[in-house]
Short mmCIF file of C-alpha atoms and ligand atoms in Angstrom, two decimals:
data_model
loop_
_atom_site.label_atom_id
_atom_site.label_comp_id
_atom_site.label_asym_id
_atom_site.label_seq_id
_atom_site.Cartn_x
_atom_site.Cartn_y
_atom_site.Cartn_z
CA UNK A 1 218.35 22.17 -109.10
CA UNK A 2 216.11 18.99 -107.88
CA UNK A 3 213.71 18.95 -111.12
CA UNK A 4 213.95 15.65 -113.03
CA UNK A 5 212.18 17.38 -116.12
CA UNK A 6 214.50 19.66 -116.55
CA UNK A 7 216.05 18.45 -119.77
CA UNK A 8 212.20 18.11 -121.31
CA UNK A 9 211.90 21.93 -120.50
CA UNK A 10 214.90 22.96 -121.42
CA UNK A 11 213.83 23.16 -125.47
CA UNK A 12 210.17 24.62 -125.12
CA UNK A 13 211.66 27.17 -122.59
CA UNK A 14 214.27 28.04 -125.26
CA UNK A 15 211.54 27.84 -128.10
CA UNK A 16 209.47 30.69 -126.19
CA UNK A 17 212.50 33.01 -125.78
CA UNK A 18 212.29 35.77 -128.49
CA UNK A 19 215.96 35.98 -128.94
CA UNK A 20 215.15 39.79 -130.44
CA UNK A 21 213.53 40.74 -127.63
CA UNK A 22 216.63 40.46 -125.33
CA UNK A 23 217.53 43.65 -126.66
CA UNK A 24 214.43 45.06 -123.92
CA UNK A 25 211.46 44.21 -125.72
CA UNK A 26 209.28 47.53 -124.65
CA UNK A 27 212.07 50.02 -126.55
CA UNK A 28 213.43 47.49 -129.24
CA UNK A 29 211.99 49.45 -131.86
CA UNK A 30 213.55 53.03 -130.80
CA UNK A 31 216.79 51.50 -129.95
CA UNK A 32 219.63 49.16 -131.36
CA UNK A 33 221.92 50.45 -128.86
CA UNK A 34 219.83 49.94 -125.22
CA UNK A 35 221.51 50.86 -122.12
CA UNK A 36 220.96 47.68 -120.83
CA UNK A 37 220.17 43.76 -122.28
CA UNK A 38 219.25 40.57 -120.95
CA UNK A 39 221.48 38.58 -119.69
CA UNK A 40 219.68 35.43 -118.30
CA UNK A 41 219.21 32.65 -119.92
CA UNK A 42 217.07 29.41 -120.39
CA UNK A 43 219.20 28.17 -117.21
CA UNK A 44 217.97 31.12 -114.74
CA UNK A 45 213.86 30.16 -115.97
CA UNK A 46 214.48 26.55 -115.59
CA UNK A 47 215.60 27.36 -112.04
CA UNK A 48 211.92 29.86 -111.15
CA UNK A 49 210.52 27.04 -112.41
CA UNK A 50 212.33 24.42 -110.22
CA UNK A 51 211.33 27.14 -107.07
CA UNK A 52 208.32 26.85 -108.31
CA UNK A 53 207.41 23.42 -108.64
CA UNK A 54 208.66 22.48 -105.34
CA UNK A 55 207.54 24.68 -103.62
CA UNK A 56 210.52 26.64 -102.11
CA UNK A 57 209.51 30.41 -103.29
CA UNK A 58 210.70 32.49 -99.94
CA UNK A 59 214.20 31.56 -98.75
CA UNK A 60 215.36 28.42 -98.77
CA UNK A 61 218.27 26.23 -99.39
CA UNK A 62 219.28 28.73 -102.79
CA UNK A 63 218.95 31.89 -100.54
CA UNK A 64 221.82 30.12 -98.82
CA UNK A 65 223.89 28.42 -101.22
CA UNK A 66 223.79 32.10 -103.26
CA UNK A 67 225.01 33.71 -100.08
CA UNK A 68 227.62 31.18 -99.61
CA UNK A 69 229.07 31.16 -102.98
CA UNK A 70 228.80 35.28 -103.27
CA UNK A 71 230.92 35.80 -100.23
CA UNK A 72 233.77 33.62 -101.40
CA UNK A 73 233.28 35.21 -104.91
CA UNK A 74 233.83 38.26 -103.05
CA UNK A 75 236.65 37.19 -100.20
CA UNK A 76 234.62 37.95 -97.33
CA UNK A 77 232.84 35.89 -94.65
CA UNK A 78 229.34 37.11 -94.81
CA UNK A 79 226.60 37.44 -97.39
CA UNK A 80 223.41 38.46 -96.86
CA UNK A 81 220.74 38.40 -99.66
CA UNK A 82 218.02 41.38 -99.97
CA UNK A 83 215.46 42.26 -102.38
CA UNK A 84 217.37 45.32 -104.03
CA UNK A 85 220.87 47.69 -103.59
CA UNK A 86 218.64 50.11 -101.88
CA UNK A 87 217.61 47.54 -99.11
CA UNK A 88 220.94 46.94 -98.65
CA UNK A 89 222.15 50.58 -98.03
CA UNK A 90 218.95 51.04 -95.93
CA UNK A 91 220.15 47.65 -93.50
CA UNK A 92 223.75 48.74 -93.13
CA UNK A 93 222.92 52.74 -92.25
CA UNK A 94 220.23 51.37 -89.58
CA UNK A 95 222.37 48.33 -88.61
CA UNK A 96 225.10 51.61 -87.33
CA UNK A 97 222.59 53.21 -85.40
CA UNK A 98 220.95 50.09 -83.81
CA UNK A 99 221.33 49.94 -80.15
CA UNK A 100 222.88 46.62 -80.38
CA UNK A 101 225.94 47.73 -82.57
CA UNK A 102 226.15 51.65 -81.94
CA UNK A 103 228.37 52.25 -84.15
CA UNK A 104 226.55 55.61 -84.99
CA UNK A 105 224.68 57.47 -82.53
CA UNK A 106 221.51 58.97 -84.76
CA UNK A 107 222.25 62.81 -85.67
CA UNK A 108 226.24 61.78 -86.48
CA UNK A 109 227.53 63.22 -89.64
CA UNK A 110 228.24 60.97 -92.26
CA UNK A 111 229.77 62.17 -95.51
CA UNK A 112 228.36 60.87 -98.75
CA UNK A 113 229.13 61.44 -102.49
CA UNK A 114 227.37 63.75 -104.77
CA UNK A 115 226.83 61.95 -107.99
CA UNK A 116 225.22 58.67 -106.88
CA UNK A 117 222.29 56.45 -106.96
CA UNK A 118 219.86 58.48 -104.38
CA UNK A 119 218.77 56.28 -101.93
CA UNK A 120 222.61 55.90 -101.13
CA UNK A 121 221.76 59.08 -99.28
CA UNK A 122 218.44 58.15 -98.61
CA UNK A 123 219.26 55.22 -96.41
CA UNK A 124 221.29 57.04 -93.61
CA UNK A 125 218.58 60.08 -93.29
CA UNK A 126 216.05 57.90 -92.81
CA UNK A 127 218.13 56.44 -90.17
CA UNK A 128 218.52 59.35 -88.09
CA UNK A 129 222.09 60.13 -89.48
CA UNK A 130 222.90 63.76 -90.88
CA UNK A 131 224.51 63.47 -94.41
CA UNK A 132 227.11 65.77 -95.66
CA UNK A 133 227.86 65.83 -99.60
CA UNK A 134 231.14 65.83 -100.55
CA UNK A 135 232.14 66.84 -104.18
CA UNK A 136 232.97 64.44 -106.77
CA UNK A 137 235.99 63.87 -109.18
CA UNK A 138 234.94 64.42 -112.81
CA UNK A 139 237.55 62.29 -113.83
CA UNK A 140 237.17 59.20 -111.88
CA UNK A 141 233.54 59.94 -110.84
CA UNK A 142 234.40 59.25 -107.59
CA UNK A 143 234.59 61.16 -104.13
CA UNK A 144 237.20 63.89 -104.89
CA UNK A 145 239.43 62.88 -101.47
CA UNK A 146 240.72 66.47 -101.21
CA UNK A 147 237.34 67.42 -100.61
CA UNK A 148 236.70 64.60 -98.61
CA UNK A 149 239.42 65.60 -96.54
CA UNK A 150 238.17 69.40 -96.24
CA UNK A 151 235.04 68.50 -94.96
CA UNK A 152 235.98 66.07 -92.06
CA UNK A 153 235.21 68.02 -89.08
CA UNK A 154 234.61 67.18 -85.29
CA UNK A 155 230.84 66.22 -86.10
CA UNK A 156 232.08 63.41 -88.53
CA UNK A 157 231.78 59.92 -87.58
CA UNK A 158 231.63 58.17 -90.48
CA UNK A 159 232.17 57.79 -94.66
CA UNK A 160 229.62 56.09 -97.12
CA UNK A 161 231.55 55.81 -100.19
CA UNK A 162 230.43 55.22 -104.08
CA UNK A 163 232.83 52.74 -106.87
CA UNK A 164 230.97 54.53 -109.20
CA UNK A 165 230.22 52.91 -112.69
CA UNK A 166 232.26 49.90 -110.89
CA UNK A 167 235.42 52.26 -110.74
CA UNK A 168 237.35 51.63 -107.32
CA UNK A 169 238.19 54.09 -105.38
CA UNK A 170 241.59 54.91 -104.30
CA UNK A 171 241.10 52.73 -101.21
CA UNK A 172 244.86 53.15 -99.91
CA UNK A 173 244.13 57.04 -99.39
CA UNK A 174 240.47 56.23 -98.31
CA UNK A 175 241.34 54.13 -95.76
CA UNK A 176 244.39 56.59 -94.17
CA UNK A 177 241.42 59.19 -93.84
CA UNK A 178 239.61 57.06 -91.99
CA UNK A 179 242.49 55.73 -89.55
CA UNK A 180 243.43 59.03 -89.14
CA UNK A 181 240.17 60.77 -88.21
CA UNK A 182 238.92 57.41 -86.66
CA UNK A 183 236.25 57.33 -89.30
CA UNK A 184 233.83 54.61 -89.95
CA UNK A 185 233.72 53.23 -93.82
CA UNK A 186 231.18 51.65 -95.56
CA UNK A 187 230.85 50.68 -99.18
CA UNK A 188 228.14 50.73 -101.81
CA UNK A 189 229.04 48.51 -104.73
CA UNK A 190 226.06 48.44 -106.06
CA UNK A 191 227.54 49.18 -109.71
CA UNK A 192 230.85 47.59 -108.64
CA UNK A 193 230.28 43.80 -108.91
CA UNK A 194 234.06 42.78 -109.74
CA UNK A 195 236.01 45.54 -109.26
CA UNK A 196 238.83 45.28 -106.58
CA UNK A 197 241.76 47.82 -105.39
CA UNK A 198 245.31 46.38 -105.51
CA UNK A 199 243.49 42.73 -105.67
CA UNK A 200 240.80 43.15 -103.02
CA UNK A 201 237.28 43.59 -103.83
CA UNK A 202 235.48 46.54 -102.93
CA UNK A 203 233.19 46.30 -100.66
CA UNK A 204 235.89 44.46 -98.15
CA UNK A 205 237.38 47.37 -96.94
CA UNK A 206 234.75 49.06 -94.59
CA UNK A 207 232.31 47.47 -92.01
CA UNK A 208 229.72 46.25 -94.70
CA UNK A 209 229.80 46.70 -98.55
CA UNK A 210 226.21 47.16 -100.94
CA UNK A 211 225.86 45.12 -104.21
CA UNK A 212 223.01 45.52 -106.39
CA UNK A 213 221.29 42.97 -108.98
CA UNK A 214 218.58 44.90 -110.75
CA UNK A 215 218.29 44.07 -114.34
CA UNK A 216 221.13 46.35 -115.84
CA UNK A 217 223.32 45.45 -113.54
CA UNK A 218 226.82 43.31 -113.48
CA UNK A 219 224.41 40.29 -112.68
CA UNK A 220 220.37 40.35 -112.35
CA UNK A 221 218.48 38.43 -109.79
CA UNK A 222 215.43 40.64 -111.65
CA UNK A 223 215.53 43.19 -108.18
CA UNK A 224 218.09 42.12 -105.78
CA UNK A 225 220.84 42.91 -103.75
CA UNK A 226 223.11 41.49 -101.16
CA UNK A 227 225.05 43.15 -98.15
CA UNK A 228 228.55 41.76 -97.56
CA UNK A 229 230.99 42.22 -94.05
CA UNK A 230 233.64 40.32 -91.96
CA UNK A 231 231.52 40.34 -88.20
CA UNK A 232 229.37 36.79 -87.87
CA UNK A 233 227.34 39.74 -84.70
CA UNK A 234 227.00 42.25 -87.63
CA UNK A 235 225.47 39.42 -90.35
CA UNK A 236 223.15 38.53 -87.58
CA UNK A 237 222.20 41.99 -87.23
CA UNK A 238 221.35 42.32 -90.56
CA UNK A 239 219.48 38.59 -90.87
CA UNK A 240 217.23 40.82 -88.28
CA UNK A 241 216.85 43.99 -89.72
CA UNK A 242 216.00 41.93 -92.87
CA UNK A 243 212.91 40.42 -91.46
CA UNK A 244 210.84 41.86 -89.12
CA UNK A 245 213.73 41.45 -86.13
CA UNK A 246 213.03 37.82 -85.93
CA UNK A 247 214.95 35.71 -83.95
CA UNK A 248 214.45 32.56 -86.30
CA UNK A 249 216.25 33.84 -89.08
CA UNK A 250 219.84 35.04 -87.00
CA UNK A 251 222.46 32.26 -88.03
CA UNK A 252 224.69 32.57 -85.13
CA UNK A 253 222.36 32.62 -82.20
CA UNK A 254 221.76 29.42 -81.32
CA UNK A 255 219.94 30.12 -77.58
CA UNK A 256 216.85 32.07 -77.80
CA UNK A 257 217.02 34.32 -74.20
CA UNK A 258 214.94 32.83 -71.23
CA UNK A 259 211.83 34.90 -71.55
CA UNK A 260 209.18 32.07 -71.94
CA UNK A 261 208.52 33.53 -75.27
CA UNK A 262 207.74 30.77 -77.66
CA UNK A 263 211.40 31.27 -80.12
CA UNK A 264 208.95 30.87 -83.24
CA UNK A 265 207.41 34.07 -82.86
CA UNK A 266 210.54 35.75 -81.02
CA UNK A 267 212.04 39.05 -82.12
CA UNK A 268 215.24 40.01 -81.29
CA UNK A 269 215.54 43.58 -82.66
CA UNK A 270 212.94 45.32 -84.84
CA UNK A 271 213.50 45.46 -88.71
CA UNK A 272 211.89 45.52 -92.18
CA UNK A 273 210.83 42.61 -94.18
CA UNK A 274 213.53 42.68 -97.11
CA UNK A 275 213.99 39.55 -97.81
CA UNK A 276 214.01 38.06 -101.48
CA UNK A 277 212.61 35.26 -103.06
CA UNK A 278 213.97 31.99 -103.80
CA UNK A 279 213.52 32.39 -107.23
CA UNK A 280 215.58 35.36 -107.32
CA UNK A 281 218.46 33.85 -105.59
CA UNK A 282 218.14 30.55 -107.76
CA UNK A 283 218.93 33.61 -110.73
CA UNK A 284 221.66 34.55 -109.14
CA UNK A 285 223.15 31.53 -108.73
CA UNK A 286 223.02 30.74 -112.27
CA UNK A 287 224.33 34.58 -113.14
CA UNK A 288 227.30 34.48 -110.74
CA UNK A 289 228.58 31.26 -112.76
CA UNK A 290 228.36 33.86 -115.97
CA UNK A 291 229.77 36.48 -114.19
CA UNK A 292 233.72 35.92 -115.18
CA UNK A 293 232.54 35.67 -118.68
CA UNK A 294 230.92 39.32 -118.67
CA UNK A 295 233.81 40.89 -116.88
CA UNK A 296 236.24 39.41 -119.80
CA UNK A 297 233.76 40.82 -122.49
CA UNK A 298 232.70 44.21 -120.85
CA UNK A 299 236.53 44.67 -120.35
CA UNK A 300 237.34 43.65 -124.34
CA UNK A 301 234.01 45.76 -125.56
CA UNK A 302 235.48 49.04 -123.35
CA UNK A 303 239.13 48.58 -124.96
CA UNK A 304 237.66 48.28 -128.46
CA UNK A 305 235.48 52.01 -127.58
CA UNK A 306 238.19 52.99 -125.93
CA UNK A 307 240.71 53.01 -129.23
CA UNK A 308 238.09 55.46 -130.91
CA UNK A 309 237.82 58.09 -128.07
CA UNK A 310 241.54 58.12 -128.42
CA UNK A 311 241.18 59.87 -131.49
CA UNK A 312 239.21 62.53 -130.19
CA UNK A 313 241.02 63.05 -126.38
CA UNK A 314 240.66 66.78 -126.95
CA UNK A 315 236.82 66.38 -126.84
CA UNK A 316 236.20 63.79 -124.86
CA UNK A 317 236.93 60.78 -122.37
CA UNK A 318 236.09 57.90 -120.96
CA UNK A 319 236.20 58.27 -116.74
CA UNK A 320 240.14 57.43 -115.89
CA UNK A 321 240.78 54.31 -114.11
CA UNK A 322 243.56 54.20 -111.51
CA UNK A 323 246.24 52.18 -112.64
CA UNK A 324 246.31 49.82 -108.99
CA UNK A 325 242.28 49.48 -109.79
CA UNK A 326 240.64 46.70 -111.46
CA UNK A 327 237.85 48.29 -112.64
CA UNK A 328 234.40 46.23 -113.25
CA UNK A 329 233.26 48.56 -115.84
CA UNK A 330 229.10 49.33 -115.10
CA UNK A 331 228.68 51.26 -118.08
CA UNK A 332 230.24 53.85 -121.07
CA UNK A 333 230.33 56.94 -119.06
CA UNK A 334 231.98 59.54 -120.98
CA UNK A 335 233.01 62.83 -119.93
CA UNK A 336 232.80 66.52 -123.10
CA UNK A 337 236.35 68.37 -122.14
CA UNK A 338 235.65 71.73 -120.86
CA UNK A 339 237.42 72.73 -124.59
CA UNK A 340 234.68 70.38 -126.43
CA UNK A 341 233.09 72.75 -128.92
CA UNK A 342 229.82 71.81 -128.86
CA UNK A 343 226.69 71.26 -126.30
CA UNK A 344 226.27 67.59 -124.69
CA UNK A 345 222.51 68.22 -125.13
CA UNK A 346 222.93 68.50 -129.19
CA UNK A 347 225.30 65.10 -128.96
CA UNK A 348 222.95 63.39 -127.07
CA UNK A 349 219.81 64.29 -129.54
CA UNK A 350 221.66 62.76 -132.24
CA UNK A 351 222.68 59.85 -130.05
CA UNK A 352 219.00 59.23 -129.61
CA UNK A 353 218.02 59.89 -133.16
CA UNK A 354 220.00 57.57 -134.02
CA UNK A 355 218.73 54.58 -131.95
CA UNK A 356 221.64 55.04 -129.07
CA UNK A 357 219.82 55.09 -125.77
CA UNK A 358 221.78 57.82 -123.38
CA UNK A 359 221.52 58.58 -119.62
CA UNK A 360 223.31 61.07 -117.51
CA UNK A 361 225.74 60.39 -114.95
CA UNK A 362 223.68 58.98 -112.39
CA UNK A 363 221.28 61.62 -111.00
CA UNK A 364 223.69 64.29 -111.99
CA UNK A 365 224.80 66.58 -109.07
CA UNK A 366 222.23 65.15 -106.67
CA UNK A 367 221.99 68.53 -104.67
CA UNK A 368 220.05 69.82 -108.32
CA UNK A 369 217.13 67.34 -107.91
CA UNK A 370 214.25 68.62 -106.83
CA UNK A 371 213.96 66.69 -103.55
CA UNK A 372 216.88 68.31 -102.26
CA UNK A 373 214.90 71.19 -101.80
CA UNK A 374 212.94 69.42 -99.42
CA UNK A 375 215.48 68.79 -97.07
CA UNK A 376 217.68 71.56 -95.67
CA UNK A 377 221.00 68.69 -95.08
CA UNK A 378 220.58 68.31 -98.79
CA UNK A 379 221.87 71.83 -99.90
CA UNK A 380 225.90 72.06 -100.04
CA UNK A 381 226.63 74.94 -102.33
CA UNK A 382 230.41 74.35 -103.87
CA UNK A 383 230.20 71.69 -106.02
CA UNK A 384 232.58 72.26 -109.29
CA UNK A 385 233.67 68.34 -109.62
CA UNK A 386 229.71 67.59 -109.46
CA UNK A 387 228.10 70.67 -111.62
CA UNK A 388 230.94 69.36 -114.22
CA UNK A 389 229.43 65.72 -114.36
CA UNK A 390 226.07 67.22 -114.43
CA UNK A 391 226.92 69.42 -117.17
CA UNK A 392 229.59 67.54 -119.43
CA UNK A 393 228.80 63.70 -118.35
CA UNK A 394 226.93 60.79 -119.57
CA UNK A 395 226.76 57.17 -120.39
CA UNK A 396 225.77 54.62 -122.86
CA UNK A 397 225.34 51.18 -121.87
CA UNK A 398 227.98 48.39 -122.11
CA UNK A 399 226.76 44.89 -122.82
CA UNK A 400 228.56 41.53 -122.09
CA UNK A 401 228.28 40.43 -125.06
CA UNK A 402 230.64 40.22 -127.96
CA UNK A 403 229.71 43.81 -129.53
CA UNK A 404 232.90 45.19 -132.21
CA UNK A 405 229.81 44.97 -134.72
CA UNK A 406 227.74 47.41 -132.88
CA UNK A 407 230.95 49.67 -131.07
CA UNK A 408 232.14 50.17 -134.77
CA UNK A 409 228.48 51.12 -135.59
CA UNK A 410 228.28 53.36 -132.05
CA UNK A 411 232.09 54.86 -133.29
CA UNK A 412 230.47 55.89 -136.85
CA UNK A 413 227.13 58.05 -135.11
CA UNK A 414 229.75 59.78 -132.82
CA UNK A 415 232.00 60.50 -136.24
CA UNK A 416 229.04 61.95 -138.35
CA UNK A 417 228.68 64.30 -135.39
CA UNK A 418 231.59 64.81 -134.77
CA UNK A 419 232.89 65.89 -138.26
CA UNK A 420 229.70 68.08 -138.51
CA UNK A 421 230.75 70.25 -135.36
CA UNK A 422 233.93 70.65 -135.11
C1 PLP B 1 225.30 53.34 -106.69
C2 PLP B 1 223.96 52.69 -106.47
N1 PLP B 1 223.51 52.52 -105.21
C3 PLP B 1 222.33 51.94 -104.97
C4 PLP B 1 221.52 51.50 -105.98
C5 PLP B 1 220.20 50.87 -105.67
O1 PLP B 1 220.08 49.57 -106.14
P1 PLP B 1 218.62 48.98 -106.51
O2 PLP B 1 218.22 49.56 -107.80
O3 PLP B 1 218.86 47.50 -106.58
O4 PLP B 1 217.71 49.37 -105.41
C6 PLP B 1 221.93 51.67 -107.31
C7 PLP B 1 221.07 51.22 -108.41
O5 PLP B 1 221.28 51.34 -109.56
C8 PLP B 1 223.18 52.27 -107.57
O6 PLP B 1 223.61 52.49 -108.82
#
């Protein structure tokens, strides 16, 4: 940060934050238990502010230091910052099909998960590639691999995979499927900030990885996201695709082609403009420096929830974590047994009565939403892993702050119910 006056802002900055209102201002007075809090700080608004006095709003030298310091957080050699997840997934399923990386020939078959974040499936239709669901594991929440195995046929080319709720998947069998059926694998992380399979992080394992840093997430750059791979050709690619296919922004090409174009105005590829701000990435620089801190805390607040669900195992769950993952936990997603006497719908009503904001799993078994019936490639009829998270699944937030208060609270709302119903 180059602002002198930081330390004379620092105290009216922190004199304006309404510490109460971290707990998201707009629903503060329905809930005590949000799904989601604030987690910047005075540090994060100094930084806008810095942006903003200098100057430096679009990407600058914060775009790049955030970059820099994400891939090594990560253990990879390229970062590239966009304005949300989604942009991400959209870059990486267009940077497949582009005619400088063909990868993916448009109308491949790629097979993606069916309990995600929708524009994970979004991304690759709108780039010309035909998605295939695959079912999903109620227990893990992630792709069920025998299924994932059942549906590889001669049309399939390639696998988008999901660490849902920041759970890894089980990346050694992943990763056989792929060598086996000479399958391409990307990642979307974008609830997965942290989490890592026998010590790597996800994300690493496939040609490009997703992260996401919209408010509720791991870290918040406000919207944000960042794409992450191992190929300086690929990171170029997607420093294209980012912004409009110009040439200036590629990091690797130094020559600009001998076309007498002037290289200010010359584009390379076409693409979107994606790009974030500077004040977004100056956030995230500030947030990845927190970042250790809310692992260590979402880990101890999920152990201390954890010891009450054990009481009640016959009714219901948290997802199960493999024991070579290190999972970044997103979230509280717990799964009703099949033998769980009563209806999720009449748990969740007194959740909500009782000030605990609830969500389901995602959006559910995606192929239910509405806009599936829009789109014949979106219909895949057997589903049991999926209709079960649609039917027995949801999740309360998890916040990275010290919480046994409020999880002993949360464990008292489930036990009224509980002891009513069963
Ligand atoms: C699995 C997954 N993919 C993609 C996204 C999209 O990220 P964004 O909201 O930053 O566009 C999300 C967002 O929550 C997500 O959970």
């Amino acid at each position: 940060m180059n602002l002198k006056y930081t330390y004379q802002l620092r105290e009216p900055v922190q004199a304006l934050m309404n510490e109460s209102s971290r707990i998201n201002s707009f629903k503060m007075q329905k809930y005590w238990y949000p799904l989601s809090i604030a987690t910047y700080d005075v540090e994060e608004i100094l930084s806008a502010i810095d942006s903003l006095c200098s100057f430096r709003t679009t990407m600058w030298e914060k775009t790049i230091e955030f970059e820099r310091q994400f891939a090594h957080e990560v253990g990879c050699s390229e970062a590239i910052m966009v304005n949300s997840g989604s942009s991400a997934d959209l870059l990486i399923a267009f940077a497949l099909v582009n005619p400088t990386n063909k990868s993916l020939n448009p109308g491949d078959e790629i097979l993606v998960p069916s309990v995600t974040w929708p524009t994970q499936i979004w991304s690759p239709m709108m780039a010309g590639l035909k998605v295939r669901f695959v079912d999903t594991d109620p227990n893990s929440l992630n792709m069920d691999l025998n299924d994932l195995e059942a549906k590889i046929s001669s049309n399939t080319r390639a696998i988008s995979l999901v660490h849902l709720m920041g759970n890894p998947c089980n990346m050694d069998r992943v990763l056989s499927i792929c060598q086996k059926n000479n399958l391409i694998l990307i990642e979307d992380c974008c609830e997965a900030l942290g989490a890592a399979f026998k010590g790597k992080a996800v994300g690493t394992f496939g040609l490009a990885g997703s992260f996401s840093f919209f408010f509720s997430h791991h870290i918040t750059t406000m919207e944000g996201g960042m794409i992450i791979c191992n190929d300086q050709q690929l990171s170029d690619l997607f420093r294209l695709l980012r912004a409009h296919g110009w040439a200036r922004n590629t990091k690797y090409i130094k020559t600009a082609p001998e076309t007498g174009i002037d290289p200010m105005y010359m584009f390379l590829n076409w693409g979107f403009n994606v790009r974030p701000s500077e004040l977004q990435a100056g956030f995230g620089l500030e947030q990845l420096r927190r970042l250790p801190a809310f692992h260590a805390q979402r880990v101890a607040n999920v152990s201390y929830f954890q010891r009450y669900l054990n009481n009640h195992s016959e009714i219901m769950h948290l997802m199960k974590v493999l024991p070579d993952a290190d999972c970044s936990w997103f979230a509280l997603p717990i799964m009703l047994t099949p033998e769980c006497p009563f209806e999720k719908q009449s748990l969740l009503t007194h959740l909500e009565e009782q000030g605990v904001e609830t969500r389901p799993i995602v959006a559910g078994n995606l192929t239910k939403q509405p806009v599936c019936k829009l789109y014949p490639e979106l219909q895949e009829g057997n589903l049991p892993g999926s209709d079960a998270i649609h039917d027995r699944g949801f999740y309360l937030g998890l916040h990275p702050f010290e919480a046994t208060k409020n999880l002993d609270r949360l464990a008292d709302i489930f036990e009224q119910f509980i002891r009513k119903h069963t």
